[in-house]
């Protein structure tokens, strides 16, 4: 896997640890780390799923971040959770990166 | 308060009960019920805040619903949670309506 130039190797090691830890949780179907523009840094999904999710979810996060700032200019998005009948998408923006976790709620119950 | 024609009085009574129950929870700063296009049915926010939130959040919910269907056409949005530094916005689509709860996470801790 190739990384955007700005990602340092210590950061990558941390990300790999984070992904391994989250993936081991029950019901977790996929974990992705990307930059704010949707460039993939790490993903446990297949290539097609990764690129579809990265594009759509990075755009959505940008939109929601701007909505949060529009409703209150001192405010900032910290976590976005999209629950649907089939699964749950959790997006956690952290400085330059987005951490995305896809979870199947049925397999936790 | 005027209601869209389609809203029956039994439904309104239920909504008023729902709003009263949710508003009594600690940290809840506002509760709104609107239709899918953002027409307000009930709100505990002031007029300006209500109309700003209704417009922005109904549009956002439409967008997120379409994203959920785009990622998996058998899937459907059931709950959207936007956590920010200052507060939390929870949107629960239920048939023709959207229930929006604004909560201050700091006042719960």
CSV table of C-alpha atoms in Angstrom, one decimal, chain A residues 4 13 16 18 21 25 30 33 41 45 61 63 70-71 73-74 78 82-83 96 99-100 103 105:
chain,number,residue,atom,x,y,z
A,4,UNK,CA,0.5,10.1,0.8
A,13,UNK,CA,2.6,2.3,12.9
A,16,UNK,CA,-1.9,0.0,12.0
A,18,UNK,CA,-5.5,1.3,15.9
A,21,UNK,CA,-7.4,-3.1,17.8
A,25,UNK,CA,-14.1,-5.9,18.2
A,30,UNK,CA,-14.3,-2.8,8.2
A,33,UNK,CA,-8.1,5.6,7.6
A,41,UNK,CA,-4.1,5.5,4.0
A,45,UNK,CA,-12.1,-3.4,2.9
A,61,UNK,CA,-17.7,14.6,6.5
A,63,UNK,CA,-20.3,18.7,4.4
A,70,UNK,CA,-22.5,27.1,10.1
A,71,UNK,CA,-24.8,26.5,13.1
A,73,UNK,CA,-18.9,29.1,14.2
A,74,UNK,CA,-17.0,28.2,17.4
A,78,UNK,CA,-15.8,15.4,16.6
A,82,UNK,CA,-24.8,6.9,10.7
A,83,UNK,CA,-27.1,4.0,11.9
A,96,UNK,CA,-5.8,15.6,9.1
A,99,UNK,CA,-11.1,7.1,10.9
A,100,UNK,CA,-14.1,5.2,9.6
A,103,UNK,CA,-20.1,-2.2,12.1
A,105,UNK,CA,-25.1,-4.0,14.9
